[in-house]
Amino acid sequence: MANIIEFSGPALVSADEERHGLWSVDGILTFERPGATPDRILDGWVLPGLVDAHCHIGLGLGGAVDEQATLAQAQADLDAGTLLIRDCGSPADTRWVQQRTDLPRLIRSGRHIARSRRYLRGLGHEIEPRELVETVRKEARDGDGWVKLVGDWIDRGVGDLAVSFPAKTVKEAISAAHDEGARVTAHCFGEDTIDDMLDANIDCIEHATGLLPRHLPRLVEQSVPIVPTLVNIATFPDIAAQAAPKFPEYADHMMRLWERRRERVLEAFEAGVSVYAGTDAGSVIKHGRIADEVMELHDAGLPPAAVLHAAAWGAREWLGVEGISEGASADVVLCSDDPRRHPGTIAALKHVVLRGNVVR
């Protein structure tokens, strides 16, 4: 006997289109009324399951965490309505999460690739430039179509942010990833790092705190999106305060990046750069904070429809996962109000449905 859910409220197919009359039949969405009586009727504004486009499943402060902690992370995201995660680097083997039908869908990026002694200990592969191309090839084969580079970090010898790898080597590595059928994204705090990544045909920029006007037309022309992770950028003042006694130039730089964080995101959006929502949950950021990131983007000046595009319709299309359409998996969340008018409503979801199962 089929498991049927009727969604009695408007279904937001896109920012501009709502439909009435949506059902889940055995975990599959349909706009055609089933012949049988529904088992449940759920009321509310129906939105595609939320997307955290920069998240770290299986990662803790010191590196990989055990399966119990990983499970708790995934469940926290699920409860917040995050039904699709692009993991943006983890030292843990999280393939088992993908086998669990009661956990969010997971797109793995493999492990961070960083410069030796130039990143948080225990998180990534720490390598020298001569090893970059082959390491990228390996991660491209091991992941789900994404590779994560650490584009810059503090160089203690310089006393400030500095690029991790030579520009020529980065270009060769990204070309190698593309040869393997993978896309590459990069952690970029500083300004010059973004230039190198665009020159190398990067596919996405994480954080993007160093965005300058010269970068914007290139991001648009090359169709390179940004994932600002504003809930993580909020930690910059604490980072600067801790670093100031030994590295005052670095501390000052981080504060300047923090001060212009919202302005830069709005400038990118207004220039036509694609912006997607990601929390950077995993080390210092708790899981389940996608609603906070959406509101941060809204506070930066993005209109409600745009922030929902960043966390739902647009993010799903970018990652190649269907939203609300005929025959798609029934991965949806229900809001008490129209989230296109009141995006904050996603912080108190009425229902979460994953693969046709009512989570809450």
JSON list of N, CA, C and O in Angstrom, two decimals, residues 214-250:
[
{"chain": "A", "resi": 214, "resn": "ARG", "atom": "N", "xyz": [37.53, 44.57, -8.85]},
{"chain": "A", "resi": 214, "resn": "ARG", "atom": "CA", "xyz": [38.13, 43.97, -10.05]},
{"chain": "A", "resi": 214, "resn": "ARG", "atom": "C", "xyz": [37.74, 42.50, -10.23]},
{"chain": "A", "resi": 214, "resn": "ARG", "atom": "O", "xyz": [37.81, 41.97, -11.34]},
{"chain": "A", "resi": 215, "resn": "HIS", "atom": "N", "xyz": [37.35, 41.86, -9.13]},
{"chain": "A", "resi": 215, "resn": "HIS", "atom": "CA", "xyz": [36.99, 40.44, -9.22]},
{"chain": "A", "resi": 215, "resn": "HIS", "atom": "C", "xyz": [35.59, 40.22, -9.77]},
{"chain": "A", "resi": 215, "resn": "HIS", "atom": "O", "xyz": [35.30, 39.17, -10.36]},
{"chain": "A", "resi": 216, "resn": "LEU", "atom": "N", "xyz": [34.69, 41.16, -9.56]},
{"chain": "A", "resi": 216, "resn": "LEU", "atom": "CA", "xyz": [33.27, 40.93, -9.83]},
{"chain": "A", "resi": 216, "resn": "LEU", "atom": "C", "xyz": [32.97, 40.60, -11.28]},
{"chain": "A", "resi": 216, "resn": "LEU", "atom": "O", "xyz": [32.28, 39.60, -11.55]},
{"chain": "A", "resi": 217, "resn": "PRO", "atom": "N", "xyz": [33.45, 41.36, -12.26]},
{"chain": "A", "resi": 217, "resn": "PRO", "atom": "CA", "xyz": [33.14, 40.98, -13.65]},
{"chain": "A", "resi": 217, "resn": "PRO", "atom": "C", "xyz": [33.73, 39.64, -14.04]},
{"chain": "A", "resi": 217, "resn": "PRO", "atom": "O", "xyz": [33.14, 38.91, -14.85]},
{"chain": "A", "resi": 218, "resn": "ARG", "atom": "N", "xyz": [34.85, 39.29, -13.45]},
{"chain": "A", "resi": 218, "resn": "ARG", "atom": "CA", "xyz": [35.45, 37.99, -13.78]},
{"chain": "A", "resi": 218, "resn": "ARG", "atom": "C", "xyz": [34.62, 36.85, -13.20]},
{"chain": "A", "resi": 218, "resn": "ARG", "atom": "O", "xyz": [34.45, 35.81, -13.85]},
{"chain": "A", "resi": 219, "resn": "LEU", "atom": "N", "xyz": [34.13, 37.01, -11.98]},
{"chain": "A", "resi": 219, "resn": "LEU", "atom": "CA", "xyz": [33.27, 35.99, -11.38]},
{"chain": "A", "resi": 219, "resn": "LEU", "atom": "C", "xyz": [32.02, 35.77, -12.23]},
{"chain": "A", "resi": 219, "resn": "LEU", "atom": "O", "xyz": [31.60, 34.62, -12.44]},
{"chain": "A", "resi": 220, "resn": "VAL", "atom": "N", "xyz": [31.44, 36.85, -12.72]},
{"chain": "A", "resi": 220, "resn": "VAL", "atom": "CA", "xyz": [30.25, 36.74, -13.55]},
{"chain": "A", "resi": 220, "resn": "VAL", "atom": "C", "xyz": [30.59, 36.10, -14.89]},
{"chain": "A", "resi": 220, "resn": "VAL", "atom": "O", "xyz": [29.92, 35.15, -15.33]},
{"chain": "A", "resi": 221, "resn": "GLU", "atom": "N", "xyz": [31.63, 36.59, -15.53]},
{"chain": "A", "resi": 221, "resn": "GLU", "atom": "CA", "xyz": [32.01, 36.08, -16.86]},
{"chain": "A", "resi": 221, "resn": "GLU", "atom": "C", "xyz": [32.37, 34.60, -16.81]},
{"chain": "A", "resi": 221, "resn": "GLU", "atom": "O", "xyz": [32.03, 33.83, -17.72]},
{"chain": "A", "resi": 222, "resn": "GLN", "atom": "N", "xyz": [33.04, 34.17, -15.71]},
{"chain": "A", "resi": 222, "resn": "GLN", "atom": "CA", "xyz": [33.47, 32.78, -15.60]},
{"chain": "A", "resi": 222, "resn": "GLN", "atom": "C", "xyz": [32.46, 31.90, -14.88]},
{"chain": "A", "resi": 222, "resn": "GLN", "atom": "O", "xyz": [32.70, 30.71, -14.68]},
{"chain": "A", "resi": 223, "resn": "SER", "atom": "N", "xyz": [31.31, 32.48, -14.52]},
{"chain": "A", "resi": 223, "resn": "SER", "atom": "CA", "xyz": [30.23, 31.74, -13.82]},
{"chain": "A", "resi": 223, "resn": "SER", "atom": "C", "xyz": [30.74, 31.06, -12.56]},
{"chain": "A", "resi": 223, "resn": "SER", "atom": "O", "xyz": [30.48, 29.88, -12.30]},
{"chain": "A", "resi": 224, "resn": "VAL", "atom": "N", "xyz": [31.50, 31.81, -11.77]},
{"chain": "A", "resi": 224, "resn": "VAL", "atom": "CA", "xyz": [32.05, 31.30, -10.52]},
{"chain": "A", "resi": 224, "resn": "VAL", "atom": "C", "xyz": [31.22, 31.84, -9.36]},
{"chain": "A", "resi": 224, "resn": "VAL", "atom": "O", "xyz": [31.18, 33.06, -9.13]},
{"chain": "A", "resi": 225, "resn": "PRO", "atom": "N", "xyz": [30.54, 30.98, -8.61]},
{"chain": "A", "resi": 225, "resn": "PRO", "atom": "CA", "xyz": [29.75, 31.45, -7.47]},
{"chain": "A", "resi": 225, "resn": "PRO", "atom": "C", "xyz": [30.61, 31.63, -6.22]},
{"chain": "A", "resi": 225, "resn": "PRO", "atom": "O", "xyz": [31.76, 31.17, -6.16]},
{"chain": "A", "resi": 226, "resn": "ILE", "atom": "N", "xyz": [30.03, 32.29, -5.23]},
{"chain": "A", "resi": 226, "resn": "ILE", "atom": "CA", "xyz": [30.67, 32.41, -3.92]},
{"chain": "A", "resi": 226, "resn": "ILE", "atom": "C", "xyz": [29.75, 31.83, -2.86]},
{"chain": "A", "resi": 226, "resn": "ILE", "atom": "O", "xyz": [28.53, 31.83, -3.00]},
{"chain": "A", "resi": 227, "resn": "VAL", "atom": "N", "xyz": [30.37, 31.29, -1.81]},
{"chain": "A", "resi": 227, "resn": "VAL", "atom": "CA", "xyz": [29.64, 30.81, -0.63]},
{"chain": "A", "resi": 227, "resn": "VAL", "atom": "C", "xyz": [30.23, 31.57, 0.55]},
{"chain": "A", "resi": 227, "resn": "VAL", "atom": "O", "xyz": [31.28, 31.20, 1.08]},
{"chain": "A", "resi": 228, "resn": "PRO", "atom": "N", "xyz": [29.59, 32.66, 0.99]},
{"chain": "A", "resi": 228, "resn": "PRO", "atom": "CA", "xyz": [30.24, 33.58, 1.94]},
{"chain": "A", "resi": 228, "resn": "PRO", "atom": "C", "xyz": [30.43, 33.06, 3.37]},
{"chain": "A", "resi": 228, "resn": "PRO", "atom": "O", "xyz": [31.30, 33.58, 4.07]},
{"chain": "A", "resi": 229, "resn": "THR", "atom": "N", "xyz": [29.62, 32.10, 3.82]},
{"chain": "A", "resi": 229, "resn": "THR", "atom": "CA", "xyz": [29.74, 31.56, 5.20]},
{"chain": "A", "resi": 229, "resn": "THR", "atom": "C", "xyz": [29.80, 32.67, 6.24]},
{"chain": "A", "resi": 229, "resn": "THR", "atom": "O", "xyz": [30.70, 32.71, 7.08]},
{"chain": "A", "resi": 230, "resn": "LEU", "atom": "N", "xyz": [28.83, 33.56, 6.23]},
{"chain": "A", "resi": 230, "resn": "LEU", "atom": "CA", "xyz": [28.88, 34.72, 7.11]},
{"chain": "A", "resi": 230, "resn": "LEU", "atom": "C", "xyz": [28.81, 34.37, 8.59]},
{"chain": "A", "resi": 230, "resn": "LEU", "atom": "O", "xyz": [29.34, 35.11, 9.43]},
{"chain": "A", "resi": 231, "resn": "VAL", "atom": "N", "xyz": [28.17, 33.26, 8.94]},
{"chain": "A", "resi": 231, "resn": "VAL", "atom": "CA", "xyz": [28.16, 32.89, 10.37]},
{"chain": "A", "resi": 231, "resn": "VAL", "atom": "C", "xyz": [29.55, 32.52, 10.85]},
{"chain": "A", "resi": 231, "resn": "VAL", "atom": "O", "xyz": [29.87, 32.65, 12.04]},
{"chain": "A", "resi": 232, "resn": "ASN", "atom": "N", "xyz": [30.39, 32.07, 9.93]},
{"chain": "A", "resi": 232, "resn": "ASN", "atom": "CA", "xyz": [31.78, 31.79, 10.29]},
{"chain": "A", "resi": 232, "resn": "ASN", "atom": "C", "xyz": [32.62, 33.07, 10.28]},
{"chain": "A", "resi": 232, "resn": "ASN", "atom": "O", "xyz": [33.47, 33.26, 11.16]},
{"chain": "A", "resi": 233, "resn": "ILE", "atom": "N", "xyz": [32.39, 33.94, 9.33]},
{"chain": "A", "resi": 233, "resn": "ILE", "atom": "CA", "xyz": [33.16, 35.18, 9.26]},
{"chain": "A", "resi": 233, "resn": "ILE", "atom": "C", "xyz": [32.93, 36.02, 10.52]},
{"chain": "A", "resi": 233, "resn": "ILE", "atom": "O", "xyz": [33.78, 36.84, 10.90]},
{"chain": "A", "resi": 234, "resn": "ALA", "atom": "N", "xyz": [31.82, 35.79, 11.20]},
{"chain": "A", "resi": 234, "resn": "ALA", "atom": "CA", "xyz": [31.55, 36.50, 12.47]},
{"chain": "A", "resi": 234, "resn": "ALA", "atom": "C", "xyz": [32.60, 36.20, 13.54]},
{"chain": "A", "resi": 234, "resn": "ALA", "atom": "O", "xyz": [32.69, 36.93, 14.53]},
{"chain": "A", "resi": 235, "resn": "THR", "atom": "N", "xyz": [33.39, 35.14, 13.34]},
{"chain": "A", "resi": 235, "resn": "THR", "atom": "CA", "xyz": [34.43, 34.79, 14.32]},
{"chain": "A", "resi": 235, "resn": "THR", "atom": "C", "xyz": [35.73, 35.57, 14.11]},
{"chain": "A", "resi": 235, "resn": "THR", "atom": "O", "xyz": [36.65, 35.46, 14.92]},
{"chain": "A", "resi": 236, "resn": "PHE", "atom": "N", "xyz": [35.82, 36.34, 13.03]},
{"chain": "A", "resi": 236, "resn": "PHE", "atom": "CA", "xyz": [37.08, 37.04, 12.72]},
{"chain": "A", "resi": 236, "resn": "PHE", "atom": "C", "xyz": [37.57, 37.96, 13.84]},
{"chain": "A", "resi": 236, "resn": "PHE", "atom": "O", "xyz": [38.77, 38.01, 14.11]},
{"chain": "A", "resi": 237, "resn": "PRO", "atom": "N", "xyz": [36.68, 38.73, 14.51]},
{"chain": "A", "resi": 237, "resn": "PRO", "atom": "CA", "xyz": [37.19, 39.58, 15.60]},
{"chain": "A", "resi": 237, "resn": "PRO", "atom": "C", "xyz": [37.88, 38.79, 16.70]},
{"chain": "A", "resi": 237, "resn": "PRO", "atom": "O", "xyz": [38.91, 39.24, 17.24]},
{"chain": "A", "resi": 238, "resn": "ASP", "atom": "N", "xyz": [37.37, 37.61, 17.03]},
{"chain": "A", "resi": 238, "resn": "ASP", "atom": "CA", "xyz": [38.02, 36.78, 18.05]},
{"chain": "A", "resi": 238, "resn": "ASP", "atom": "C", "xyz": [39.37, 36.27, 17.55]},
{"chain": "A", "resi": 238, "resn": "ASP", "atom": "O", "xyz": [40.36, 36.25, 18.30]},
{"chain": "A", "resi": 239, "resn": "ILE", "atom": "N", "xyz": [39.42, 35.87, 16.29]},
{"chain": "A", "resi": 239, "resn": "ILE", "atom": "CA", "xyz": [40.68, 35.41, 15.70]},
{"chain": "A", "resi": 239, "resn": "ILE", "atom": "C", "xyz": [41.71, 36.54, 15.73]},
{"chain": "A", "resi": 239, "resn": "ILE", "atom": "O", "xyz": [42.87, 36.35, 16.10]},
{"chain": "A", "resi": 240, "resn": "ALA", "atom": "N", "xyz": [41.27, 37.74, 15.36]},
{"chain": "A", "resi": 240, "resn": "ALA", "atom": "CA", "xyz": [42.17, 38.90, 15.33]},
{"chain": "A", "resi": 240, "resn": "ALA", "atom": "C", "xyz": [42.68, 39.23, 16.73]},
{"chain": "A", "resi": 240, "resn": "ALA", "atom": "O", "xyz": [43.88, 39.53, 16.91]},
{"chain": "A", "resi": 241, "resn": "ALA", "atom": "N", "xyz": [41.81, 39.17, 17.72]},
{"chain": "A", "resi": 241, "resn": "ALA", "atom": "CA", "xyz": [42.20, 39.49, 19.09]},
{"chain": "A", "resi": 241, "resn": "ALA", "atom": "C", "xyz": [43.26, 38.52, 19.60]},
{"chain": "A", "resi": 241, "resn": "ALA", "atom": "O", "xyz": [44.22, 38.92, 20.28]},
{"chain": "A", "resi": 242, "resn": "GLN", "atom": "N", "xyz": [43.12, 37.25, 19.28]},
{"chain": "A", "resi": 242, "resn": "GLN", "atom": "CA", "xyz": [44.08, 36.25, 19.72]},
{"chain": "A", "resi": 242, "resn": "GLN", "atom": "C", "xyz": [45.42, 36.42, 19.00]},
{"chain": "A", "resi": 242, "resn": "GLN", "atom": "O", "xyz": [46.48, 36.18, 19.58]},
{"chain": "A", "resi": 243, "resn": "ALA", "atom": "N", "xyz": [45.37, 36.85, 17.74]},
{"chain": "A", "resi": 243, "resn": "ALA", "atom": "CA", "xyz": [46.59, 36.94, 16.93]},
{"chain": "A", "resi": 243, "resn": "ALA", "atom": "C", "xyz": [47.35, 38.25, 17.13]},
{"chain": "A", "resi": 243, "resn": "ALA", "atom": "O", "xyz": [48.55, 38.32, 16.87]},
{"chain": "A", "resi": 244, "resn": "ALA", "atom": "N", "xyz": [46.65, 39.29, 17.59]},
{"chain": "A", "resi": 244, "resn": "ALA", "atom": "CA", "xyz": [47.22, 40.64, 17.61]},
{"chain": "A", "resi": 244, "resn": "ALA", "atom": "C", "xyz": [48.57, 40.76, 18.32]},
{"chain": "A", "resi": 244, "resn": "ALA", "atom": "O", "xyz": [49.47, 41.46, 17.82]},
{"chain": "A", "resi": 245, "resn": "PRO", "atom": "N", "xyz": [48.79, 40.13, 19.49]},
{"chain": "A", "resi": 245, "resn": "PRO", "atom": "CA", "xyz": [50.07, 40.32, 20.17]},
{"chain": "A", "resi": 245, "resn": "PRO", "atom": "C", "xyz": [51.28, 39.88, 19.34]},
{"chain": "A", "resi": 245, "resn": "PRO", "atom": "O", "xyz": [52.33, 40.53, 19.38]},
{"chain": "A", "resi": 246, "resn": "LYS", "atom": "N", "xyz": [51.14, 38.78, 18.56]},
{"chain": "A", "resi": 246, "resn": "LYS", "atom": "CA", "xyz": [52.28, 38.28, 17.79]},
{"chain": "A", "resi": 246, "resn": "LYS", "atom": "C", "xyz": [52.23, 38.69, 16.32]},
{"chain": "A", "resi": 246, "resn": "LYS", "atom": "O", "xyz": [53.27, 38.86, 15.69]},
{"chain": "A", "resi": 247, "resn": "PHE", "atom": "N", "xyz": [51.00, 38.85, 15.79]},
{"chain": "A", "resi": 247, "resn": "PHE", "atom": "CA", "xyz": [50.86, 39.12, 14.36]},
{"chain": "A", "resi": 247, "resn": "PHE", "atom": "C", "xyz": [49.89, 40.29, 14.15]},
{"chain": "A", "resi": 247, "resn": "PHE", "atom": "O", "xyz": [48.77, 40.10, 13.66]},
{"chain": "A", "resi": 248, "resn": "PRO", "atom": "N", "xyz": [50.32, 41.50, 14.49]},
{"chain": "A", "resi": 248, "resn": "PRO", "atom": "CA", "xyz": [49.41, 42.64, 14.40]},
{"chain": "A", "resi": 248, "resn": "PRO", "atom": "C", "xyz": [48.94, 42.94, 12.98]},
{"chain": "A", "resi": 248, "resn": "PRO", "atom": "O", "xyz": [47.80, 43.39, 12.79]},
{"chain": "A", "resi": 249, "resn": "GLU", "atom": "N", "xyz": [49.79, 42.73, 11.99]},
{"chain": "A", "resi": 249, "resn": "GLU", "atom": "CA", "xyz": [49.39, 43.01, 10.60]},
{"chain": "A", "resi": 249, "resn": "GLU", "atom": "C", "xyz": [48.28, 42.06, 10.17]},
{"chain": "A", "resi": 249, "resn": "GLU", "atom": "O", "xyz": [47.29, 42.47, 9.53]},
{"chain": "A", "resi": 250, "resn": "TYR", "atom": "N", "xyz": [48.44, 40.79, 10.52]},
{"chain": "A", "resi": 250, "resn": "TYR", "atom": "CA", "xyz": [47.41, 39.79, 10.22]},
{"chain": "A", "resi": 250, "resn": "TYR", "atom": "C", "xyz": [46.11, 40.14, 10.93]},
{"chain": "A", "resi": 250, "resn": "TYR", "atom": "O", "xyz": [45.02, 40.09, 10.33]}
]
